[in-house]
Coordinates of C-alpha atoms in Angstrom, one line a residue:
X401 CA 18.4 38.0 -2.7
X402 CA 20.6 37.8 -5.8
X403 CA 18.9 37.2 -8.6
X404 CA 20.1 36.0 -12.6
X405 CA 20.1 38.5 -15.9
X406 CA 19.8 36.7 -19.0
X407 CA 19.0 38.0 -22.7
X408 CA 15.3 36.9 -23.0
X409 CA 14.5 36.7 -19.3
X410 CA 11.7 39.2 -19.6
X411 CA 10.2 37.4 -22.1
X412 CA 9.9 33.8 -20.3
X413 CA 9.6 34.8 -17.0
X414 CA 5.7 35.0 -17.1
X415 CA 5.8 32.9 -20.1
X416 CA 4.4 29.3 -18.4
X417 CA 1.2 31.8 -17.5
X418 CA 0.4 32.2 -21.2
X419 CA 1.3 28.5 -22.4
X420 CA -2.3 27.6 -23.0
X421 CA -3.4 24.1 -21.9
X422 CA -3.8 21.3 -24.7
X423 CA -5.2 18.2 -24.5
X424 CA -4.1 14.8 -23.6
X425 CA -4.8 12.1 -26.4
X426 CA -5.2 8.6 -25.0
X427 CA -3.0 6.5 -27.0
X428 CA -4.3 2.7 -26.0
X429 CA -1.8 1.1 -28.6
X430 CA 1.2 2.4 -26.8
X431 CA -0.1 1.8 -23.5
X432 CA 0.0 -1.1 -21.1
X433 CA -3.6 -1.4 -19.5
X434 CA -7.1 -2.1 -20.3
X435 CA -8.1 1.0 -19.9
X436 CA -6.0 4.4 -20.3
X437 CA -6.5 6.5 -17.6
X438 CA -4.7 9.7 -16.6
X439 CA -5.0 8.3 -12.6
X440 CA -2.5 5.5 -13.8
X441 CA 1.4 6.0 -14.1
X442 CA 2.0 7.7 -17.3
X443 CA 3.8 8.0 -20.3
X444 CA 3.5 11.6 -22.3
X445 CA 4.9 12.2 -25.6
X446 CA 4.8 15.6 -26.1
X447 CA 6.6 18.9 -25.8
X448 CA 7.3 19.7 -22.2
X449 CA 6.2 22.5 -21.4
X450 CA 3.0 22.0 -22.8
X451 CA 2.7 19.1 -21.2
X452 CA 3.5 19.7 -17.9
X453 CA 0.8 22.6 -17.9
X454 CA -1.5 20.0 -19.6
X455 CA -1.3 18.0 -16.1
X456 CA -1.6 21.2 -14.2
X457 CA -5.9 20.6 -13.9
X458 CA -5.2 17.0 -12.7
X459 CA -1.6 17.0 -10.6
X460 CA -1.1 20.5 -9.8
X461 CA 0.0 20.4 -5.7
X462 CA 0.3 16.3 -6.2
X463 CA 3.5 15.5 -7.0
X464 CA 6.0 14.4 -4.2
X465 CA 9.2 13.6 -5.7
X466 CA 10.2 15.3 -9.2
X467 CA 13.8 14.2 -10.8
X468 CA 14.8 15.6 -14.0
X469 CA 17.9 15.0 -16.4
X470 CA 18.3 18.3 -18.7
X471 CA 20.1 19.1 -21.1
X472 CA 23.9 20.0 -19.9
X473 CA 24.6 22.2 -22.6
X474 CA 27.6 20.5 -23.3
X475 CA 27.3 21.7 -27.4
X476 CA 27.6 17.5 -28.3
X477 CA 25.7 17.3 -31.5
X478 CA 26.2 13.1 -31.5
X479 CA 23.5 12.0 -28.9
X480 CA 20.2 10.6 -29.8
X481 CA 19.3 13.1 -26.6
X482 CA 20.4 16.3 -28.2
X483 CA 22.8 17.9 -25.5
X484 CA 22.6 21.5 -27.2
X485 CA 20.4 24.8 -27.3
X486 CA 21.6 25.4 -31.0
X487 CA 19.1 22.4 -31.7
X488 CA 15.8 22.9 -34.4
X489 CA 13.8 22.6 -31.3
X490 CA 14.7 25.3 -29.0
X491 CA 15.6 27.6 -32.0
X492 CA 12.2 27.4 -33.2
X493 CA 10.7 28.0 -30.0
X494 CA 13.0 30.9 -28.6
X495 CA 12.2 32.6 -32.0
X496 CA 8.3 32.0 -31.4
X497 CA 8.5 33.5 -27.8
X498 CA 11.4 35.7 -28.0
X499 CA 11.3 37.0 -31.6
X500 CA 13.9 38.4 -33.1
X501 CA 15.9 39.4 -30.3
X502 CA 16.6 35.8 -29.6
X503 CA 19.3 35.6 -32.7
X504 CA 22.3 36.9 -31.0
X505 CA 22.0 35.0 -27.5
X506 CA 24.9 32.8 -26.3
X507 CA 23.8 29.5 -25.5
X508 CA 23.6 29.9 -22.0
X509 CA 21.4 32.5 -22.5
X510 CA 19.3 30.2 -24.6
X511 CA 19.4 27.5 -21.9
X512 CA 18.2 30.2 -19.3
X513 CA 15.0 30.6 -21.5
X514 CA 14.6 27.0 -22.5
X515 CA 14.7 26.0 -17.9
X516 CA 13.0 28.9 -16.5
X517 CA 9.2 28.4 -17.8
X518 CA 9.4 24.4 -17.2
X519 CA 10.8 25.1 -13.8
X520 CA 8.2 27.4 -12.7
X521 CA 5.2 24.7 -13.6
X522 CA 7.6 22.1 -11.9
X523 CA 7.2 24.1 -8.6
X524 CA 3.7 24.0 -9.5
X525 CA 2.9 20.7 -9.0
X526 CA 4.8 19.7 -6.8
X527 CA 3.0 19.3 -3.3
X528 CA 3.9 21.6 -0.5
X529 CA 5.9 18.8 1.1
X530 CA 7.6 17.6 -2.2
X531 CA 10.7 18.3 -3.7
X532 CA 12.5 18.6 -6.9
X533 CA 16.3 17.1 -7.9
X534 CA 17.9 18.5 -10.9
X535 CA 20.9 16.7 -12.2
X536 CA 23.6 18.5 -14.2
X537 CA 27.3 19.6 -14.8
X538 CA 29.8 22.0 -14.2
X539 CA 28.2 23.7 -17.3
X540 CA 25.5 25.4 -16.4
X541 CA 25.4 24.6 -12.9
X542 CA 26.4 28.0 -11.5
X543 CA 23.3 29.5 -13.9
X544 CA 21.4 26.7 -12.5
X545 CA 21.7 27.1 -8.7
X546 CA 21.0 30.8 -9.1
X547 CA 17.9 30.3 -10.9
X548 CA 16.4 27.8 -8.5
X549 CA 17.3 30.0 -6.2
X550 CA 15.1 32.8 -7.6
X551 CA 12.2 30.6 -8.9
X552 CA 12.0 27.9 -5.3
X553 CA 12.8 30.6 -2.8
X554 CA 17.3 30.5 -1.5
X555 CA 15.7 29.5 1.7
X556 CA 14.4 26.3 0.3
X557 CA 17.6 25.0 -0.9
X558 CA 18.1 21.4 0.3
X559 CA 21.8 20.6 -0.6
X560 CA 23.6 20.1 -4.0
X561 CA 24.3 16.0 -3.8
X562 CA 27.5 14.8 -5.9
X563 CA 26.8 12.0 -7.9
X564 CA 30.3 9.9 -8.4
X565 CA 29.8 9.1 -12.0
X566 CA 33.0 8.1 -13.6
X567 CA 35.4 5.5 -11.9
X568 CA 37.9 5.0 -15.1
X569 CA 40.3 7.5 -16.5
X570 CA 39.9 10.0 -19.6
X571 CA 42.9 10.3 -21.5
X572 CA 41.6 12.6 -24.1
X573 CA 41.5 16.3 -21.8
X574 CA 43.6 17.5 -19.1
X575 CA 41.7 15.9 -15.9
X576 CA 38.7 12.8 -16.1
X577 CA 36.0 14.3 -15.1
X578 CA 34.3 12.2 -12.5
X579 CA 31.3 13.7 -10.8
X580 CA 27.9 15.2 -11.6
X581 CA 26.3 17.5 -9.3
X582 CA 22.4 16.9 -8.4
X583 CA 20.8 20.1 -6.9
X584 CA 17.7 19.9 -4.5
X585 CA 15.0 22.2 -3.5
X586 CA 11.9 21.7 -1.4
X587 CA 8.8 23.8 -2.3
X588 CA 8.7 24.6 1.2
X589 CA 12.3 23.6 3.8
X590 CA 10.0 23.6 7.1
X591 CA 7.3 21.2 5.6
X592 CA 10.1 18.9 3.6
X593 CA 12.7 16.4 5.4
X594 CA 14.6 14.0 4.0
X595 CA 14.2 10.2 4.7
X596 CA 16.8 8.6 6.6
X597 CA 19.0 5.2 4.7
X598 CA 19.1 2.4 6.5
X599 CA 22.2 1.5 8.1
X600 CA 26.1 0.1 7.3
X601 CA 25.7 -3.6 9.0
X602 CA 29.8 -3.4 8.8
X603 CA 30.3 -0.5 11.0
X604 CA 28.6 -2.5 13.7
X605 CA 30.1 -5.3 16.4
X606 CA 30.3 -5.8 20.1
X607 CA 33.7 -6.4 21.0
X608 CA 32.6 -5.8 24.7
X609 CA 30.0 -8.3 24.2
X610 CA 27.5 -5.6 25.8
X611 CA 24.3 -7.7 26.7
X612 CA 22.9 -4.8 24.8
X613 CA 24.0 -6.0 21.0
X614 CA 26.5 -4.6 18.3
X615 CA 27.4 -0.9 18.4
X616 CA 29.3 2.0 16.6
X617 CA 31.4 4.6 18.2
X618 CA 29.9 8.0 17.4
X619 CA 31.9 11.6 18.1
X620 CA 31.2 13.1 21.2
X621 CA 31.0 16.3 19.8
X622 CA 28.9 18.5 17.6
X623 CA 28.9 22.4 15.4
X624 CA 28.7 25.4 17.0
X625 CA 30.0 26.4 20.3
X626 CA 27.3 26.5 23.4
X627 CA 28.7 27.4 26.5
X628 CA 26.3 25.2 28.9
X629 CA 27.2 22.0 26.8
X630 CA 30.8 22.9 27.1
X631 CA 32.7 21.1 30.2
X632 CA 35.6 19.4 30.7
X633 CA 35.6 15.3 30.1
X634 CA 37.9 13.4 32.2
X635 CA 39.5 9.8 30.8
X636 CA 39.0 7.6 33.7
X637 CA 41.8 5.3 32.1
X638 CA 44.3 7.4 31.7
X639 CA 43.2 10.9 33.8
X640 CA 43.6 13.2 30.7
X641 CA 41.0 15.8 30.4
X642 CA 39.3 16.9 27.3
X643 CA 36.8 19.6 26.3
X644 CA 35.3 20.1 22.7
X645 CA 37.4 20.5 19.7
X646 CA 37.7 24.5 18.5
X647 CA 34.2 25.8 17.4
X648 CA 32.4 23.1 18.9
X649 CA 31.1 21.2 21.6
X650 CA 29.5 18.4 23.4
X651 CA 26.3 16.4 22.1
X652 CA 25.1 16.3 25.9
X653 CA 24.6 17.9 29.3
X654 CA 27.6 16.9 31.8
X655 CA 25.0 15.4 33.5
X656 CA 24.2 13.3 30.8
X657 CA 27.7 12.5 30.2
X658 CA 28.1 11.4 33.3
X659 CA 24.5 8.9 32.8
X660 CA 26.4 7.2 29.9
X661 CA 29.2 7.0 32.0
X662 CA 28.5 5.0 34.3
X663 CA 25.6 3.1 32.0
X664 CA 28.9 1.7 30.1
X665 CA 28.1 3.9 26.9
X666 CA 30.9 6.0 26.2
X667 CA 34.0 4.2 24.8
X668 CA 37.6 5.5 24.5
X669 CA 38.9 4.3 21.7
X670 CA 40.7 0.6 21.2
X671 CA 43.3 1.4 23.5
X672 CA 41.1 3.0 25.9
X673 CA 43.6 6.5 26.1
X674 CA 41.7 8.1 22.8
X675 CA 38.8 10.8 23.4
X676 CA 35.5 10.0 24.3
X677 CA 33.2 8.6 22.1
X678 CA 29.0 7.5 22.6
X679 CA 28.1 4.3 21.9
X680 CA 25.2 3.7 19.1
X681 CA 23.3 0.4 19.7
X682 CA 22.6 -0.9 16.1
X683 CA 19.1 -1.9 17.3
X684 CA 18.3 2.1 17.4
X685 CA 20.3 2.8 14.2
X686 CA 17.9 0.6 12.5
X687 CA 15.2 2.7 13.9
X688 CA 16.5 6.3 13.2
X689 CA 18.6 5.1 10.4
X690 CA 21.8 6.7 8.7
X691 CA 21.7 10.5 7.7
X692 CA 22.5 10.8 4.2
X693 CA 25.9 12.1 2.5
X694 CA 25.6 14.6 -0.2
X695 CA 29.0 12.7 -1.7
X696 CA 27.3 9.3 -3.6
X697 CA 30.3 7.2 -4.5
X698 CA 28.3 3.8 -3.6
X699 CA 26.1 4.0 -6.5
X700 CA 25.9 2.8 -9.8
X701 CA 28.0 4.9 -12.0
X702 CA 27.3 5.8 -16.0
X703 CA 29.0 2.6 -17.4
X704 CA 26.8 0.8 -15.2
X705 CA 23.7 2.4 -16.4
X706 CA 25.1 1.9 -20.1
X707 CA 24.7 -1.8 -19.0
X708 CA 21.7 -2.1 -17.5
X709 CA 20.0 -0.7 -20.5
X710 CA 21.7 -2.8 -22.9
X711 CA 20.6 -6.1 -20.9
X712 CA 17.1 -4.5 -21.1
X713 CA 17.8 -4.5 -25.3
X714 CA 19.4 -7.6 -25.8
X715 CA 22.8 -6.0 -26.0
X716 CA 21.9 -3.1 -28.5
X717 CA 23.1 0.3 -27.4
X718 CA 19.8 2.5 -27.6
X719 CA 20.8 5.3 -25.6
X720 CA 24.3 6.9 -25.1
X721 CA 23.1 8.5 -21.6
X722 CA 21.4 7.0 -19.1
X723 CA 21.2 7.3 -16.0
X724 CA 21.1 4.3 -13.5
X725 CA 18.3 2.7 -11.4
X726 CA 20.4 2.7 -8.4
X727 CA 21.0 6.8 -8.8
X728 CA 17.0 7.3 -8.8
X729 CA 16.3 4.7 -6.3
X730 CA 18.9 6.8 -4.0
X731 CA 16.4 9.8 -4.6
X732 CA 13.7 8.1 -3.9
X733 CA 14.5 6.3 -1.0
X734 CA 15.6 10.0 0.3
X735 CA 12.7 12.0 -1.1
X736 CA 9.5 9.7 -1.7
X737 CA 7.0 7.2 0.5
X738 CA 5.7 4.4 -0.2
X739 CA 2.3 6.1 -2.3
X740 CA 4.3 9.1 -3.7
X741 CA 3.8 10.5 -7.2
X742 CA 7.4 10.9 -9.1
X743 CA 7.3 13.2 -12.1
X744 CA 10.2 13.1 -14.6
X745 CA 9.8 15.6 -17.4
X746 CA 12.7 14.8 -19.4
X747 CA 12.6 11.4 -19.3
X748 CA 15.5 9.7 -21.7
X749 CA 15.5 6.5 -21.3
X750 CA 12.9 6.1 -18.6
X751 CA 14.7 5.1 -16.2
X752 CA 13.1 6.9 -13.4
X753 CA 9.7 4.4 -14.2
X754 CA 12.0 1.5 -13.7
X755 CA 13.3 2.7 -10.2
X756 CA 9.5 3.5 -9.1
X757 CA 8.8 -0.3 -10.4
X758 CA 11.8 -1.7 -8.5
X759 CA 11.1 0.2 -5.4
X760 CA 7.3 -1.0 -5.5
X761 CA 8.3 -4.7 -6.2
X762 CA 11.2 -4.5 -3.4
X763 CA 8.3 -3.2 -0.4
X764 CA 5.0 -3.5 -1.9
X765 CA 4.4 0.2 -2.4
X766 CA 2.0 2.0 -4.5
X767 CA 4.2 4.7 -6.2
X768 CA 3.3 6.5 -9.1
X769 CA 5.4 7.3 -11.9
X770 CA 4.5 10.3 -14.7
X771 CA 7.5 10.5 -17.6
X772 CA 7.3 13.5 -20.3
X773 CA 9.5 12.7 -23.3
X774 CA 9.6 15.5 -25.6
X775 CA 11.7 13.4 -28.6
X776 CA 10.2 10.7 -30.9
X777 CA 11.8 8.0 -29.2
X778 CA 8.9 8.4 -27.1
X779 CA 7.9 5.2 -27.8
X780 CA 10.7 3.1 -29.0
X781 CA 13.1 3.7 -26.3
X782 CA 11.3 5.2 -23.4
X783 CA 7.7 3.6 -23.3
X784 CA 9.6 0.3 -24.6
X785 CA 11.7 0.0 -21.8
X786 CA 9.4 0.2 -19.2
X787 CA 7.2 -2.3 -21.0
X788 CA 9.9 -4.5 -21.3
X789 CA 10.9 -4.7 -17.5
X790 CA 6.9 -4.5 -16.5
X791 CA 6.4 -8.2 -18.3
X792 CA 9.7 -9.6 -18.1
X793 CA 13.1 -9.7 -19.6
X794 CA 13.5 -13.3 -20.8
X795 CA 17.7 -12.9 -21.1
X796 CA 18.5 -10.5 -18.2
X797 CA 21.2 -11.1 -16.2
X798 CA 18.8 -9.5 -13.2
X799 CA 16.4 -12.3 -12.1
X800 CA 13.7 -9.7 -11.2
X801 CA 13.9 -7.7 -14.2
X802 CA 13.9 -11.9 -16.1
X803 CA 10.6 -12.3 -13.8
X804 CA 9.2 -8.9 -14.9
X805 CA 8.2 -5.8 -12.0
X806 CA 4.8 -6.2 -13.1
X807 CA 2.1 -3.0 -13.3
X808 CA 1.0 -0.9 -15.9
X809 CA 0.8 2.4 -17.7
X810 CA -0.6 4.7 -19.7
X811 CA 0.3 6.2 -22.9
X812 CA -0.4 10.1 -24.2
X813 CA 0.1 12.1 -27.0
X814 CA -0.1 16.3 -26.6
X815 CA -3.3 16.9 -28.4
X816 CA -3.6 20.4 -29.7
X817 CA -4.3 23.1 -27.7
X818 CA -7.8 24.2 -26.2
X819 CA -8.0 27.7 -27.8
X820 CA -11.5 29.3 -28.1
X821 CA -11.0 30.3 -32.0
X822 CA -10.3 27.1 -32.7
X823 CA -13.7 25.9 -31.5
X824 CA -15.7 28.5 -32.7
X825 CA -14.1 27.5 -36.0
X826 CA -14.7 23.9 -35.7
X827 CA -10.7 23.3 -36.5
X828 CA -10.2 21.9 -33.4
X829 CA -12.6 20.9 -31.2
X830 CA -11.5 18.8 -27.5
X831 CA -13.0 16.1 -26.1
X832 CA -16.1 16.4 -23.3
X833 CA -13.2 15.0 -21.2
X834 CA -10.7 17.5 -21.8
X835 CA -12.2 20.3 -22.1
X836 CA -14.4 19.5 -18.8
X837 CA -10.7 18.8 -17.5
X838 CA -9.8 22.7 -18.1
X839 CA -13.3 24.8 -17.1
X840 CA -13.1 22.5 -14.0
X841 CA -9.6 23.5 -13.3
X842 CA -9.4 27.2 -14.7
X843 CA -12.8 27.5 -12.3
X844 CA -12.0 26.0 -9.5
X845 CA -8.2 26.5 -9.1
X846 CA -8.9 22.3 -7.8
X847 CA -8.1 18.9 -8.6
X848 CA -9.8 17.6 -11.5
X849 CA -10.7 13.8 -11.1
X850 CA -12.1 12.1 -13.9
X851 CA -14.0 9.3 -12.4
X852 CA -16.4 11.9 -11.3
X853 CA -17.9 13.2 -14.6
X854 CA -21.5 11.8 -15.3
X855 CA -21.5 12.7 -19.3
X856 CA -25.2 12.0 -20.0
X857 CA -26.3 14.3 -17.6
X858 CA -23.3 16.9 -18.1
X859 CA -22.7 17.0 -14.2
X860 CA -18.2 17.1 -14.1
X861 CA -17.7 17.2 -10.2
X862 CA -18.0 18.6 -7.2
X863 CA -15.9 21.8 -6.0
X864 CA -16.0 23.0 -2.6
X865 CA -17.9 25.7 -3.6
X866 CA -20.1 24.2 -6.3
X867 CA -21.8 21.2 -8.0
X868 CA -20.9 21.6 -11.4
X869 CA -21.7 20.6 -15.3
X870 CA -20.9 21.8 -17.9
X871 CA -23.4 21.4 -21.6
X872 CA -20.8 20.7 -24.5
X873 CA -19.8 18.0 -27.3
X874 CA -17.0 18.5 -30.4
X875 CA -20.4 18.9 -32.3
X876 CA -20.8 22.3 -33.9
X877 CA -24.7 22.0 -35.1
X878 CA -25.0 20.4 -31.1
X879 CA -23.3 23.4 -29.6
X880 CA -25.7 25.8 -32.1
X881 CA -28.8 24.5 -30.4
X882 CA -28.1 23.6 -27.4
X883 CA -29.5 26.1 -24.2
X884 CA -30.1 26.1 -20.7
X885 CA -33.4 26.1 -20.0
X886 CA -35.5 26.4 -16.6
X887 CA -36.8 23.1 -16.8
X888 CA -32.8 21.9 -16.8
X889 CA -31.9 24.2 -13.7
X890 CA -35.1 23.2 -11.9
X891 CA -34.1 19.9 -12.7
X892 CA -30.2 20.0 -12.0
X893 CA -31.3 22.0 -8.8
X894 CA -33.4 19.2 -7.4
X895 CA -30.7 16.7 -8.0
X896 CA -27.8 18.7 -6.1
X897 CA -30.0 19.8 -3.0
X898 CA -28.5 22.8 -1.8
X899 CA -25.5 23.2 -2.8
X900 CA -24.7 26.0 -5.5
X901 CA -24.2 25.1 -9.0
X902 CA -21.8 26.0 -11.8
X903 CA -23.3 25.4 -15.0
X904 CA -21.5 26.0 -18.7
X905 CA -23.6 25.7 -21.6
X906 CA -23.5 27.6 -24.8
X907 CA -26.7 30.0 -24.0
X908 CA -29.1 30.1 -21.9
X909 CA -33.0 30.4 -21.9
X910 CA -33.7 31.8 -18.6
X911 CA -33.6 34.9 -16.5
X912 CA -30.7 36.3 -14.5
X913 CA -32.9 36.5 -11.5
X914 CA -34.6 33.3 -11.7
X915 CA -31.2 31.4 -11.6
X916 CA -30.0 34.1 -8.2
X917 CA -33.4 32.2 -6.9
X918 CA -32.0 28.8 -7.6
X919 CA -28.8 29.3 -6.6
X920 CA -27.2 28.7 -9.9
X921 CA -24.3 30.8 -12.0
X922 CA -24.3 30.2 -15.5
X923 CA -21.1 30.7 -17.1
X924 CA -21.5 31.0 -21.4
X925 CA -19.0 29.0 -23.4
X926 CA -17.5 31.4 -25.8
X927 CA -19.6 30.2 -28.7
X928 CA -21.1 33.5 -29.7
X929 CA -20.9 32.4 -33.0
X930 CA -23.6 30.2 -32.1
X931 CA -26.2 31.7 -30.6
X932 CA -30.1 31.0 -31.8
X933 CA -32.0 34.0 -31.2
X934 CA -35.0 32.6 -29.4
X935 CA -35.8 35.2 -26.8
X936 CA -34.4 35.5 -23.5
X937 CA -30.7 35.6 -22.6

């Protein structure tokens, strides 16, 4: 398979394995709930990349549906989203992970090493029956498509959906530029389908009046050429004989045929002289549905999105690019159920939280939303907005978004990151939470789940392998005296029965072979810095 060179590839191929996890910093004043949890939908201010690998411990193999909005590269310094790899931003962090070398790429190189990491930890968390939609322009949408195709597999490549953007003229180039493309890739093509639409009510009537309800006329005829479903139709109307159109050929056996024949459900034409036709009873469409078309001309376009978040303002124009509830909602509806967890990682306006709001409101459903907003309208635009339309737009022109989608979410800041000298230092030490949040992960290769920690006896879950607890606080002078000793394994061993146990603690006061007897490994937190010397290790 072909795969893409870029200046810097070597460098940020592997790079999302040495991004090292940071924490998560509850931020209850931005958030909408009574209690910020990282099981709720989510709102993460924060670089990323080093926030997508923060979720890793929690969501990794979770997410159903991710849709992000990059960058197009388009070099338009004038947006408050800052369209351009020439930015502070990406400067500053090719030069800390490329170095030097970094100075003469092109900006396509640039946006190479900026998408490949993210895109890796995307794939990631998404679960093995989920799927990712990128949106972008002509571009980078050739370096795009053969990146994906290296990163998600070519053989997982969905389609490349065209979204019909523009519906006015541009006078200032050569040609308006009208479309945006939207490629998609399943993690895995024979685990993912997509969902079926529900159905055009105008396409169907019963001009027959066939006791059997409205219909549509559907082709006869299908791709490919197989030589047992190729046969010669006669018109019984007009005796003309018919076989499949060049390269392909009927949708049934001639037996079949000849079963709808005569059970008055193949139609020829108005006139009754055209080809043959199969009738589709709109009482099965509705079942099946309508198989999507990768051209979207009958959504909302950009001027509508432009709209929609002004009526969400009170008329002020907060964002110059937004994307539109209808687009998402398409993606959903074609990607996600009813429970799904939708990830957006470049999150703009928000409006992917709004669609996942709307689509819960519309069915009752219990979808999850997680946006990552790298830029410091974080909260004014992006966590604002979907407060707005969760209580209630007093002035919309939209009489849900005036009633208010209801729900709630909560709101993050990237917290530093969870580096062993900055412990043993004391500069930055992480919560019991969070850093219970990474040995659980980095241990396990498992879901973390949050609900399950029992602090005040230092029990964090339950692997399938192991019981585990782990002995820490952000407490230096705690961490300097704290040990395992047998009286705690006796003790945590009578409280997990037999299962094995994983057990962190600064040191330990107790032989190697009488934890093998208990059924208990003891992993040291790298505080050697801290160790008492009171006998055994």
């Amino acid at each position: 398979m072909p795969t893409i060179q870029f200046k810097g590839k070597s460098f940020v191929q592997n790079h999302h394995l040495s991004v090292p996890y940071h924490q998560l910093v509850p931020n209850q004043s931005q958030s909408l709930t009574d209690k910020v949890s990282l099981q709720d939908n989510l709102i993460i201010h924060g670089d990323n990349l080093l926030a997508l690998k923060a979720l890793l411990p929690t969501y990794a193999g979770k997410i159903k549906c991710i849709y992000i909005d990059p960058p197009y590269n388009t070099g338009n310094e004038g947006w408050v989203y800052n369209d351009r790899v020439n930015s502070p931003f990406i400067n500053e962090w090719i030069g800390k992970v490329v170095g030097k070398e970094g100075e003469d790429f092109t900006r396509h190189d640039k946006w190479l090493c900026m998408m490949m990491p993210r895109l890796k930890l995307l794939r990631e968390l998404l679960a093995d029956d989920g799927v990712i939609f990128v949106s972008i322009d002509d571009n980078e949408n050739a370096h795009l498509k053969v990146l994906m195709n290296e990163i998600f597999m070519e053989r997982n490549f969905v389609t490349d959906f065209i979204w019909h953007h523009r519906k006015s003229s541009q006078n200032d180039i050569d040609f308006s530029l009208s479309h945006n493309y939207t490629l998609c890739f399943a993690k895995s093509r024979e685990k993912f389908k997509l969902n079926s639409l529900g159905i055009n009510e105008e396409s169907f009537s019963n001009p027959d009046n066939d006791p059997r309800g409205e219909w549509t006329a559907d082709p006869m005829d299908a791709p490919n050429v197989r030589p047992n479903l190729t046969y010669v139709i006669k018109n019984p109307n007009t005796g003309a004989e018919y076989l499949p159109p060049q390269g392909r050929h009927w949708r049934t056996t001639e037996d079949k045929f000849l079963e709808a024949l005569a059970d008055n459900r193949v139609v020829w034409g108005k006139s009754g002289k055209a080809r043959p036709q199969l009738k589709r009873f709109k009482k099965d469409a509705e079942i099946s549905g309508t198989n999507p078309f990768t051209i979207w001309s009958d959504v909302p376009t950009a001027t509508d999105a432009t709209n929609e978040l002004m009526d969400i303002f009170e008329g002020e124009k907060v964002f110059n690019t937004p994307k539109p509830v209808g687009l998402i909602k398409r993606i959903l509806q074609l990607a996600a159920n009813e429970n799904s967890i939708v990830l957006d990682s470049f999150a703009g306006s928000g409006t992917t939280a709004q669609a996942v709001l709307e689509l819960n409101k519309e069915d009752g459903g219990n979808r999850k939303f997680i946006l990552v907003e790298t830029e410091d309208y974080a909260e004014t635009i992006t966590a604002e907005r979907v407060r707005r339309v969760i209580k209630g737009v007093p002035n919309s022109r939209n009489e849900n978004l005036k009633e208010g989608l209801g729900g709630t979410f909560s709101y993050f800041d990237l917290g530093g990151p969870i580096e062993i000298s900055s412990i043993l230092s004391g500069e930055s030490m992480p919560s019991y939470l969070e850093l219970a949040r990474y040995l659980y992960y980095t241990a396990t290769g498992e879901e973390f789940i949050e609900s399950n920690i029992d602090e005040p006896r230092s029990f964090i879950g339950s692997s399938s392998q192991h019981d585990i607890y782990m002995f820490y606080k952000p407490d230096i002078e705690y961490l300097k005296q704290t040990a395992m000793t047998l009286g705690l394994a006796r003790e945590m061993r009578e409280t997990s029965g037999h299962r094995s146990l994983l057990v962190f603690a600064p040191t330990k006061y107790v032989e190697t072979s009488e934890l093998d007897n208990l059924k208990i490994t003891f992993c040291q937190l790298p505080f050697e810095l801290y160790k008492v010397n009171h006998g055994a290790s």
